[in-house]
Amino acid sequence: MEAFTDVLLVTANVGSLFDNVGDIQNEWLQELYKTIHSHKPQFIALHFQEVGGKDYMANMGHAQHFFRNIESSEEMKDFDRVCIYVDNQFQAEDRFTALGSLYFIHKTLKNIYQYDFNVKDFKAVSGQNKHVGSLDGVTTVEKEKFPKNFWPDFKWSRKGFMRTRWIIHNHCHIPPHMVSVCLSFRGLDLVNVHLFHDASNLVACNSSPSVYSANRENALRYVVNRISDSRYTPLPFILFGDFNFRLDTLSLVQHLSIVADVQTVKKECSDEVEKIICEEKDNDHQVLLHIEEKRFAYRHQAVFREDDGRALLKYDKEVAAFQDVIKEEDIMFPPSYPYSEESTKPTQYMNTRCPAWCDRVLVSHTAHELVHKGDAGEKSVVYNTVGPNVCMGDHKQQVWIQLVPAVKSPSSHPWSLTSACLTAQVTRSLVHQQLVWISGAVFQIISSLSDIKSSDQNAQHH
């Protein structure tokens, strides 16, 4: 029987947790603990954005308490190795990203290695490794804030990326002199990403694609190029974070207002548009759509939730620019942002932005091949959101999965992979529809590839 490594990858924009300390944060934590208890993953990766919230200067202390709660919880007691990287040094404006990446390794996962970007080699992970601050000089993480000169016309915000690199292998100890040799077979980059948002709904309506979409494309291309350049050996990668991807707003508005009278209201003594009002041609000319800089109120909001909003996926175009290097699992969940922060309205979107699939998990082509190589008709990945019926902030979150190990066919090659039986259920809860991308097959596949190499090498030696 093949032994799978169950992996839980979570991305969450947690800004609301610190701006609204109390019930939202408590429910968020309880749902996380419940998920871990139910599914018992061996490796957990939590990628957070907007650590400290919008008022991070006042709230960063709350963030430290939040992380301590996770570490000290009963559900985490069997995770005997921890790697924590939190960029909370807001005084360093030129480097501050407000990103946090937390990794927890279960005691049953015997062999795990992390890359040192300084010595360019892997080292076995042991104990508690906590790095909170600017992260300058920490050699097991690579962090960058996007350069200010990328977009001089826009406010320089706390956006950037954070990368760690891993080898996960649960079958046998890898001798130190063999770790680098195994790199190409089992190495994997996990990248926390936070891209730029749409500052104005009105500006987003000016062109298709919008200027904001172009900014995000430039930033994401920068990330992909940086993690794939010649400084280090390029490896399969998984990007999971708040990409702030938005629907093609101009095209969507034209579609939503096709049977409406559109009125553009300009500011006094100026040609600058202040608001766009779309009124139904019948039905007493009720307002169908009202757009301002930070207002997007559509009368029939249910269209974004019905059938998980699939009718609107054709306006979700930003990932398409990266088909040459990135793949994504099918989206089977409603837009992840912006949900109401009122406890009595957990399923409603706020009338601030057009709902969109902001929070995503994207994988390189090589990582996608590794994940699905052993599918044989069965899905090895669950890609979903959690929390449609509980208020957890403006972004929502989380899933759980159970992977049943595949049984080898007696007639198959001893190192071949067979299909995995997968059962999954979605646990409902949390903030920024925190997406969870879980794969028990990816690391098993990588491990099996390594075993193939080891077997072939031994055969040649004898």
Short mmCIF file of C-alpha atoms in Angstrom, two decimals:
data_model
loop_
_atom_site.label_atom_id
_atom_site.label_comp_id
_atom_site.label_asym_id
_atom_site.label_seq_id
_atom_site.Cartn_x
_atom_site.Cartn_y
_atom_site.Cartn_z
CA MET A 1 0.00 0.00 0.00
CA GLU A 2 1.31 3.43 -0.94
CA ALA A 3 1.72 5.86 1.98
CA PHE A 4 0.45 9.33 1.14
CA THR A 5 1.51 12.55 2.76
CA ASP A 6 -1.63 14.60 3.45
CA VAL A 7 -0.91 18.24 2.80
CA LEU A 8 -3.10 21.21 3.69
CA LEU A 9 -2.36 24.50 1.92
CA VAL A 10 -4.37 27.52 3.05
CA THR A 11 -4.37 31.10 1.82
CA ALA A 12 -6.12 33.80 3.82
CA ASN A 13 -6.27 37.57 3.70
CA VAL A 14 -6.64 38.04 7.45
CA GLY A 15 -6.96 41.82 7.58
CA SER A 16 -10.51 41.59 8.97
CA LEU A 17 -9.34 39.42 11.86
CA PHE A 18 -7.31 42.27 13.31
CA ASP A 19 -9.59 45.15 12.38
CA ASN A 20 -12.48 43.31 14.09
CA VAL A 21 -10.88 41.43 16.96
CA GLY A 22 -13.40 39.27 18.78
CA ASP A 23 -16.07 36.97 17.39
CA ILE A 24 -14.74 36.90 13.82
CA GLN A 25 -11.24 35.87 14.93
CA ASN A 26 -12.55 33.31 17.42
CA GLU A 27 -14.78 31.64 14.84
CA TRP A 28 -11.93 31.69 12.33
CA LEU A 29 -9.62 29.89 14.75
CA GLN A 30 -12.25 27.35 15.79
CA GLU A 31 -12.93 26.43 12.18
CA LEU A 32 -9.21 26.05 11.50
CA TYR A 33 -8.79 23.79 14.52
CA LYS A 34 -11.85 21.77 13.53
CA THR A 35 -10.46 21.25 10.05
CA ILE A 36 -7.08 20.11 11.35
CA HIS A 37 -8.69 17.76 13.87
CA SER A 38 -10.97 16.25 11.24
CA HIS A 39 -8.40 15.67 8.51
CA LYS A 40 -5.16 15.23 10.37
CA PRO A 41 -2.79 16.54 7.68
CA GLN A 42 0.92 15.82 8.10
CA PHE A 43 2.05 19.11 6.60
CA ILE A 44 0.20 22.41 6.95
CA ALA A 45 1.09 25.61 5.11
CA LEU A 46 -0.76 28.79 6.10
CA HIS A 47 -0.18 31.80 3.87
CA PHE A 48 -1.52 35.04 5.35
CA GLN A 49 -1.81 38.48 3.78
CA GLU A 50 -2.51 41.83 5.47
CA VAL A 51 -1.13 40.69 8.81
CA GLY A 52 -2.14 43.35 11.32
CA GLY A 53 -5.04 44.60 9.20
CA LYS A 54 -5.44 48.02 7.68
CA ASP A 55 -4.45 49.75 10.93
CA TYR A 56 -1.36 47.58 11.28
CA MET A 57 0.54 50.08 13.44
CA ALA A 58 -2.06 49.68 16.18
CA ASN A 59 -2.99 46.04 15.57
CA MET A 60 0.32 44.24 15.12
CA GLY A 61 0.22 43.15 18.76
CA HIS A 62 -3.10 41.40 18.07
CA ALA A 63 -1.41 39.55 15.23
CA GLN A 64 1.28 38.14 17.51
CA HIS A 65 -1.42 36.93 19.92
CA PHE A 66 -3.27 35.36 16.99
CA PHE A 67 -0.23 33.36 15.92
CA ARG A 68 0.44 32.22 19.50
CA ASN A 69 -3.14 30.94 19.71
CA ILE A 70 -2.55 28.75 16.66
CA GLU A 71 0.78 27.41 17.91
CA SER A 72 -0.46 26.60 21.40
CA SER A 73 -3.80 25.07 20.47
CA GLU A 74 -4.63 21.50 21.37
CA GLU A 75 -4.98 20.63 17.68
CA MET A 76 -1.36 21.58 17.01
CA LYS A 77 0.25 19.64 19.87
CA ASP A 78 1.40 16.78 17.61
CA PHE A 79 3.10 19.09 15.15
CA ASP A 80 6.59 18.92 16.60
CA ARG A 81 8.33 21.09 14.00
CA VAL A 82 7.31 24.63 13.15
CA CYS A 83 8.65 27.22 10.72
CA ILE A 84 7.14 30.70 11.06
CA TYR A 85 7.94 33.78 8.98
CA VAL A 86 6.04 36.99 9.74
CA ASP A 87 6.98 40.33 8.21
CA ASN A 88 5.65 42.78 10.80
CA GLN A 89 8.35 45.46 10.60
CA PHE A 90 6.08 48.26 9.36
CA GLN A 91 8.72 50.87 10.22
CA ALA A 92 10.75 49.61 7.24
CA GLU A 93 8.46 51.11 4.59
CA ASP A 94 10.67 50.08 1.69
CA ARG A 95 10.52 46.39 2.70
CA PHE A 96 7.29 45.85 4.67
CA THR A 97 4.87 43.39 3.04
CA ALA A 98 2.58 42.33 5.96
CA LEU A 99 2.93 38.71 4.78
CA GLY A 100 3.01 35.75 7.11
CA SER A 101 3.86 32.15 6.20
CA LEU A 102 3.44 29.43 8.82
CA TYR A 103 4.40 25.78 8.33
CA PHE A 104 3.59 22.93 10.70
CA ILE A 105 5.08 19.41 10.40
CA HIS A 106 3.41 16.47 12.14
CA LYS A 107 5.45 14.05 14.21
CA THR A 108 4.53 11.22 11.85
CA LEU A 109 6.28 12.97 8.97
CA LYS A 110 9.78 11.67 9.56
CA ASN A 111 11.88 13.39 6.95
CA ILE A 112 11.45 16.96 5.79
CA TYR A 113 14.06 19.37 4.50
CA GLN A 114 14.08 23.11 3.92
CA TYR A 115 16.27 25.10 1.57
CA ASP A 116 18.85 27.59 2.75
CA PHE A 117 19.03 30.28 0.06
CA ASN A 118 22.43 31.42 1.33
CA VAL A 119 24.35 28.13 1.16
CA LYS A 120 22.11 26.83 -1.64
CA ASP A 121 21.43 23.49 -0.02
CA PHE A 122 18.72 21.69 1.93
CA LYS A 123 18.85 21.08 5.66
CA ALA A 124 16.71 18.82 7.83
CA VAL A 125 13.96 20.70 9.69
CA SER A 126 13.90 20.31 13.46
CA GLY A 127 12.39 22.13 16.43
CA GLN A 128 10.67 25.50 16.53
CA ASN A 129 11.91 28.02 13.97
CA LYS A 130 10.20 31.38 14.45
CA HIS A 131 11.19 34.52 12.61
CA VAL A 132 9.12 37.63 13.28
CA GLY A 133 10.32 41.04 12.15
CA SER A 134 11.82 42.35 8.93
CA LEU A 135 13.15 38.86 8.06
CA ASP A 136 16.40 40.44 6.86
CA GLY A 137 19.17 37.88 7.19
CA VAL A 138 16.81 34.89 7.49
CA THR A 139 18.27 32.49 4.94
CA THR A 140 15.40 29.98 4.72
CA VAL A 141 12.95 32.47 3.25
CA GLU A 142 13.05 34.83 0.30
CA LYS A 143 10.88 37.94 0.66
CA GLU A 144 10.44 40.93 -1.64
CA LYS A 145 8.23 43.97 -1.71
CA PHE A 146 7.34 45.10 -5.20
CA PRO A 147 9.58 48.03 -6.24
CA LYS A 148 8.04 51.49 -5.97
CA ASN A 149 9.04 52.39 -9.51
CA PHE A 150 6.77 49.66 -10.90
CA TRP A 151 3.80 52.05 -10.81
CA PRO A 152 4.82 55.59 -9.81
CA ASP A 153 1.26 56.87 -10.37
CA PHE A 154 -0.20 54.65 -7.63
CA LYS A 155 0.24 54.59 -3.88
CA TRP A 156 3.08 52.31 -2.78
CA SER A 157 1.37 49.63 -0.69
CA ARG A 158 2.44 46.58 1.31
CA LYS A 159 2.37 44.10 -1.55
CA GLY A 160 4.97 41.49 -2.46
CA PHE A 161 5.82 37.81 -2.21
CA MET A 162 7.51 35.35 0.15
CA ARG A 163 9.06 32.04 -0.94
CA THR A 164 10.15 28.92 0.92
CA ARG A 165 11.51 25.71 -0.62
CA TRP A 166 10.93 22.18 0.65
CA ILE A 167 11.68 18.48 0.25
CA ILE A 168 9.04 16.28 1.87
CA HIS A 169 9.74 12.56 2.05
CA ASN A 170 8.22 10.16 4.55
CA HIS A 171 9.83 6.86 3.62
CA CYS A 172 13.48 6.95 4.54
CA HIS A 173 16.21 9.24 5.79
CA ILE A 174 18.17 11.01 3.05
CA PRO A 175 21.92 11.04 3.73
CA PRO A 176 23.30 14.61 3.78
CA HIS A 177 25.44 14.01 0.69
CA MET A 178 22.34 12.89 -1.27
CA VAL A 179 20.01 15.81 -0.47
CA SER A 180 21.20 17.97 -3.35
CA VAL A 181 21.08 14.99 -5.72
CA CYS A 182 17.41 14.48 -4.84
CA LEU A 183 16.59 18.16 -5.39
CA SER A 184 15.17 17.86 -8.87
CA PHE A 185 12.92 14.97 -7.86
CA ARG A 186 11.35 16.21 -4.65
CA GLY A 187 11.95 19.94 -4.31
CA LEU A 188 8.96 22.26 -4.32
CA ASP A 189 8.59 26.03 -3.90
CA LEU A 190 5.67 27.38 -1.84
CA VAL A 191 5.09 31.07 -2.57
CA ASN A 192 2.91 33.51 -0.61
CA VAL A 193 1.66 36.30 -2.90
CA HIS A 194 -0.25 39.55 -2.44
CA LEU A 195 -0.95 41.62 -5.57
CA PHE A 196 -2.49 45.06 -6.10
CA HIS A 197 -6.19 45.79 -5.67
CA ASP A 198 -8.59 47.96 -7.67
CA ALA A 199 -8.37 51.37 -5.99
CA SER A 200 -11.40 52.77 -7.85
CA ASN A 201 -14.38 51.01 -9.38
CA LEU A 202 -14.79 53.92 -11.77
CA VAL A 203 -11.23 53.66 -13.08
CA ALA A 204 -11.71 49.90 -13.43
CA CYS A 205 -14.67 50.63 -15.75
CA ASN A 206 -12.62 52.81 -18.07
CA SER A 207 -10.98 50.09 -20.14
CA SER A 208 -10.87 46.39 -20.81
CA PRO A 209 -8.59 45.14 -19.39
CA SER A 210 -8.30 47.77 -16.69
CA VAL A 211 -5.11 49.53 -15.71
CA TYR A 212 -5.23 47.61 -12.42
CA SER A 213 -5.35 44.31 -14.27
CA ALA A 214 -2.24 45.33 -16.20
CA ASN A 215 -0.49 46.19 -12.92
CA ARG A 216 -1.29 42.76 -11.48
CA GLU A 217 -0.08 41.05 -14.63
CA ASN A 218 3.25 42.87 -14.40
CA ALA A 219 3.62 42.01 -10.73
CA LEU A 220 2.79 38.33 -11.13
CA ARG A 221 5.11 38.02 -14.12
CA TYR A 222 7.81 39.55 -11.94
CA VAL A 223 7.19 36.91 -9.25
CA VAL A 224 7.25 34.03 -11.73
CA ASN A 225 10.46 35.32 -13.29
CA ARG A 226 12.12 35.77 -9.90
CA ILE A 227 11.35 32.27 -8.66
CA SER A 228 12.38 30.78 -12.01
CA ASP A 229 15.60 32.67 -12.67
CA SER A 230 19.15 31.29 -12.64
CA ARG A 231 20.02 32.29 -9.06
CA TYR A 232 18.73 28.92 -7.86
CA THR A 233 17.77 25.68 -9.54
CA PRO A 234 14.21 26.20 -10.89
CA LEU A 235 11.71 23.81 -9.28
CA PRO A 236 7.98 23.11 -9.49
CA PHE A 237 6.10 25.81 -7.59
CA ILE A 238 2.75 26.51 -6.01
CA LEU A 239 1.61 30.12 -5.64
CA PHE A 240 -1.19 30.65 -3.14
CA GLY A 241 -2.28 34.02 -1.86
CA ASP A 242 -4.47 37.05 -2.48
CA PHE A 243 -3.93 37.80 -6.16
CA ASN A 244 -6.68 40.42 -6.09
CA PHE A 245 -7.82 39.19 -9.51
CA ARG A 246 -11.01 40.99 -10.55
CA LEU A 247 -13.62 40.40 -13.20
CA ASP A 248 -13.32 42.38 -16.42
CA THR A 249 -15.38 45.21 -14.93
CA LEU A 250 -16.14 47.14 -18.12
CA SER A 251 -17.37 44.05 -19.97
CA LEU A 252 -19.37 42.87 -16.95
CA VAL A 253 -21.05 46.25 -16.42
CA GLN A 254 -21.99 46.38 -20.10
CA HIS A 255 -23.54 42.94 -19.73
CA LEU A 256 -25.41 43.72 -16.48
CA SER A 257 -26.79 46.98 -17.86
CA ILE A 258 -27.81 45.78 -21.32
CA VAL A 259 -31.51 46.38 -20.52
CA ALA A 260 -30.95 49.54 -18.48
CA ASP A 261 -30.68 53.26 -19.01
CA VAL A 262 -27.15 54.33 -18.10
CA GLN A 263 -26.52 57.74 -16.58
CA THR A 264 -23.02 59.11 -15.96
CA VAL A 265 -22.84 61.77 -13.26
CA LYS A 266 -19.82 64.09 -13.23
CA LYS A 267 -18.44 66.20 -10.44
CA GLU A 268 -19.32 69.88 -10.35
CA CYS A 269 -16.94 72.07 -12.38
CA SER A 270 -15.11 68.97 -13.61
CA ASP A 271 -15.26 66.32 -16.31
CA GLU A 272 -14.33 63.65 -13.77
CA VAL A 273 -16.98 60.95 -13.39
CA GLU A 274 -18.41 60.76 -9.87
CA LYS A 275 -20.90 57.93 -10.30
CA ILE A 276 -22.57 55.66 -12.82
CA ILE A 277 -26.28 54.91 -12.37
CA CYS A 278 -28.03 52.15 -14.33
CA GLU A 279 -31.83 52.21 -14.09
CA GLU A 280 -34.17 49.51 -15.31
CA LYS A 281 -36.13 50.64 -18.39
CA ASP A 282 -39.33 49.33 -16.86
CA ASN A 283 -40.14 48.38 -13.26
CA ASP A 284 -40.50 52.07 -12.29
CA HIS A 285 -36.90 52.77 -13.30
CA GLN A 286 -35.50 51.19 -10.18
CA VAL A 287 -31.74 51.44 -9.80
CA LEU A 288 -30.20 48.26 -11.14
CA LEU A 289 -26.53 49.14 -10.66
CA HIS A 290 -24.86 51.98 -8.78
CA ILE A 291 -21.11 52.50 -9.17
CA GLU A 292 -18.85 54.98 -7.41
CA GLU A 293 -15.16 54.93 -6.55
CA LYS A 294 -15.73 52.56 -3.61
CA ARG A 295 -19.29 51.48 -4.27
CA PHE A 296 -20.58 48.66 -6.46
CA ALA A 297 -24.22 47.94 -5.67
CA TYR A 298 -26.01 45.52 -7.98
CA ARG A 299 -29.70 44.93 -7.28
CA HIS A 300 -29.68 41.22 -8.17
CA GLN A 301 -26.68 40.21 -6.10
CA ALA A 302 -27.74 36.56 -6.12
CA VAL A 303 -26.21 36.17 -9.60
CA PHE A 304 -22.80 36.06 -7.92
CA ARG A 305 -23.84 33.16 -5.67
CA GLU A 306 -26.17 31.07 -7.85
CA ASP A 307 -24.41 28.00 -9.25
CA ASP A 308 -21.23 29.33 -7.60
CA GLY A 309 -21.29 32.31 -9.95
CA ARG A 310 -20.19 30.16 -12.91
CA ALA A 311 -22.08 32.33 -15.38
CA LEU A 312 -19.59 35.08 -14.58
CA LEU A 313 -16.42 33.03 -14.91
CA LYS A 314 -16.08 34.17 -18.52
CA TYR A 315 -15.22 37.63 -17.12
CA ASP A 316 -12.46 36.15 -14.94
CA LYS A 317 -9.63 36.62 -17.44
CA GLU A 318 -6.48 37.57 -15.55
CA VAL A 319 -5.04 34.06 -15.13
CA ALA A 320 -5.25 33.48 -18.88
CA ALA A 321 -2.20 35.69 -19.46
CA PHE A 322 -0.10 33.06 -17.66
CA GLN A 323 -1.19 29.90 -19.44
CA ASP A 324 2.39 29.49 -20.61
CA VAL A 325 3.64 28.82 -17.08
CA ILE A 326 0.67 28.33 -14.72
CA LYS A 327 -2.36 26.09 -14.32
CA GLU A 328 -5.32 26.19 -11.96
CA GLU A 329 -7.85 23.62 -10.80
CA ASP A 330 -11.44 24.16 -11.92
CA ILE A 331 -13.19 26.86 -9.90
CA MET A 332 -16.26 25.35 -8.25
CA PHE A 333 -16.97 28.01 -5.63
CA PRO A 334 -18.50 31.50 -5.61
CA PRO A 335 -16.40 34.68 -5.67
CA SER A 336 -14.27 34.88 -2.52
CA TYR A 337 -14.55 38.64 -1.95
CA PRO A 338 -15.97 41.03 -0.63
CA TYR A 339 -18.23 39.32 1.92
CA SER A 340 -20.13 41.25 4.56
CA GLU A 341 -18.43 41.63 7.92
CA GLU A 342 -21.79 41.72 9.72
CA SER A 343 -22.52 38.53 11.66
CA THR A 344 -26.15 38.54 10.50
CA LYS A 345 -25.22 38.65 6.79
CA PRO A 346 -22.62 35.90 6.27
CA THR A 347 -23.72 35.04 2.73
CA GLN A 348 -24.05 38.57 1.38
CA TYR A 349 -21.44 40.60 -0.43
CA MET A 350 -20.65 44.14 0.61
CA ASN A 351 -21.62 46.87 -1.85
CA THR A 352 -18.06 48.14 -2.05
CA ARG A 353 -16.47 46.16 -4.89
CA CYS A 354 -17.63 43.89 -7.65
CA PRO A 355 -17.44 40.32 -6.27
CA ALA A 356 -14.45 38.42 -7.64
CA TRP A 357 -12.28 35.36 -7.19
CA CYS A 358 -9.37 37.18 -5.52
CA ASP A 359 -7.90 34.31 -3.51
CA ARG A 360 -6.36 31.58 -5.62
CA VAL A 361 -3.96 28.69 -5.83
CA LEU A 362 -1.88 28.52 -9.00
CA VAL A 363 0.65 25.84 -9.87
CA SER A 364 3.45 25.58 -12.37
CA HIS A 365 3.03 23.11 -15.22
CA THR A 366 5.60 20.80 -13.64
CA ALA A 367 3.80 20.86 -10.29
CA HIS A 368 0.49 20.19 -12.02
CA GLU A 369 1.94 17.14 -13.76
CA LEU A 370 3.25 15.78 -10.47
CA VAL A 371 -0.09 16.29 -8.75
CA HIS A 372 -2.13 14.55 -11.43
CA LYS A 373 0.28 11.90 -12.67
CA GLY A 374 -1.31 9.22 -10.52
CA ASP A 375 -4.94 10.29 -10.81
CA ALA A 376 -6.14 7.45 -13.06
CA GLY A 377 -9.59 8.99 -13.16
CA GLU A 378 -9.71 10.02 -9.50
CA LYS A 379 -9.14 13.60 -8.37
CA SER A 380 -6.14 14.03 -6.10
CA VAL A 381 -6.83 17.68 -5.30
CA VAL A 382 -9.65 19.50 -3.55
CA TYR A 383 -9.80 23.20 -4.45
CA ASN A 384 -12.57 25.01 -2.63
CA THR A 385 -13.62 27.63 -0.14
CA VAL A 386 -15.23 27.48 3.26
CA GLY A 387 -17.56 29.52 5.35
CA PRO A 388 -20.61 30.46 3.27
CA ASN A 389 -22.87 30.39 6.31
CA VAL A 390 -20.59 31.98 8.92
CA CYS A 391 -19.29 35.54 9.06
CA MET A 392 -15.51 35.61 9.03
CA GLY A 393 -14.60 38.86 7.35
CA ASP A 394 -14.46 40.15 3.79
CA HIS A 395 -12.58 37.15 2.42
CA LYS A 396 -13.81 33.59 3.06
CA GLN A 397 -12.03 30.28 3.66
CA GLN A 398 -11.46 26.58 4.12
CA VAL A 399 -11.89 22.92 3.22
CA TRP A 400 -11.14 19.50 4.49
CA ILE A 401 -10.10 16.34 2.72
CA GLN A 402 -9.48 12.68 3.39
CA LEU A 403 -7.14 10.81 1.10
CA VAL A 404 -7.30 7.03 1.12
CA PRO A 405 -3.94 5.56 0.05
CA ALA A 406 -3.88 3.72 -3.23
CA VAL A 407 -3.21 0.00 -3.24
CA LYS A 408 -0.55 -1.31 -5.60
CA SER A 409 -1.60 -3.72 -8.25
CA PRO A 410 0.37 -6.99 -7.83
CA SER A 411 1.06 -7.08 -11.55
CA SER A 412 2.29 -3.51 -11.76
CA HIS A 413 5.84 -2.28 -11.61
CA PRO A 414 6.86 -2.05 -7.91
CA TRP A 415 7.36 1.71 -8.24
CA SER A 416 4.29 2.52 -10.33
CA LEU A 417 1.54 4.77 -9.02
CA THR A 418 -2.06 3.66 -8.86
CA SER A 419 -5.16 5.75 -8.46
CA ALA A 420 -6.05 7.31 -5.15
CA CYS A 421 -9.49 7.14 -3.64
CA LEU A 422 -10.52 10.59 -2.54
CA THR A 423 -13.35 11.70 -0.35
CA ALA A 424 -13.80 15.31 0.51
CA GLN A 425 -16.16 17.48 2.43
CA VAL A 426 -16.27 21.20 2.70
CA THR A 427 -16.27 22.67 6.20
CA ARG A 428 -18.04 26.00 6.23
CA SER A 429 -16.36 29.00 7.93
CA LEU A 430 -13.78 31.87 8.01
CA VAL A 431 -12.51 35.29 6.52
CA HIS A 432 -11.39 36.28 2.84
CA GLN A 433 -12.84 33.17 1.30
CA GLN A 434 -9.66 31.55 2.34
CA LEU A 435 -8.90 29.01 -0.29
CA VAL A 436 -7.49 25.68 0.62
CA TRP A 437 -5.60 23.60 -1.88
CA ILE A 438 -4.86 20.15 -0.53
CA SER A 439 -2.90 17.41 -2.17
CA GLY A 440 -1.89 14.13 -0.66
CA ALA A 441 -0.65 12.89 -4.00
CA VAL A 442 1.86 15.53 -4.97
CA PHE A 443 4.49 14.63 -2.43
CA GLN A 444 3.84 10.92 -2.77
CA ILE A 445 4.42 11.22 -6.50
CA ILE A 446 7.61 13.16 -5.95
CA SER A 447 8.76 10.59 -3.41
CA SER A 448 8.02 7.73 -5.77
CA LEU A 449 10.01 9.41 -8.52
CA SER A 450 12.90 9.63 -6.10
CA ASP A 451 12.55 5.97 -5.24
CA ILE A 452 12.68 5.13 -8.93
CA LYS A 453 15.95 6.98 -9.27
CA SER A 454 17.38 5.31 -6.16
CA SER A 455 16.33 1.88 -7.41
CA ASP A 456 17.90 2.47 -10.82
CA GLN A 457 21.11 3.72 -9.25
CA ASN A 458 21.33 0.65 -7.01
CA ALA A 459 20.71 -1.64 -9.97
CA GLN A 460 23.52 0.00 -11.92
CA HIS A 461 25.86 -0.26 -8.94
CA HIS A 462 25.25 -3.98 -8.59
#
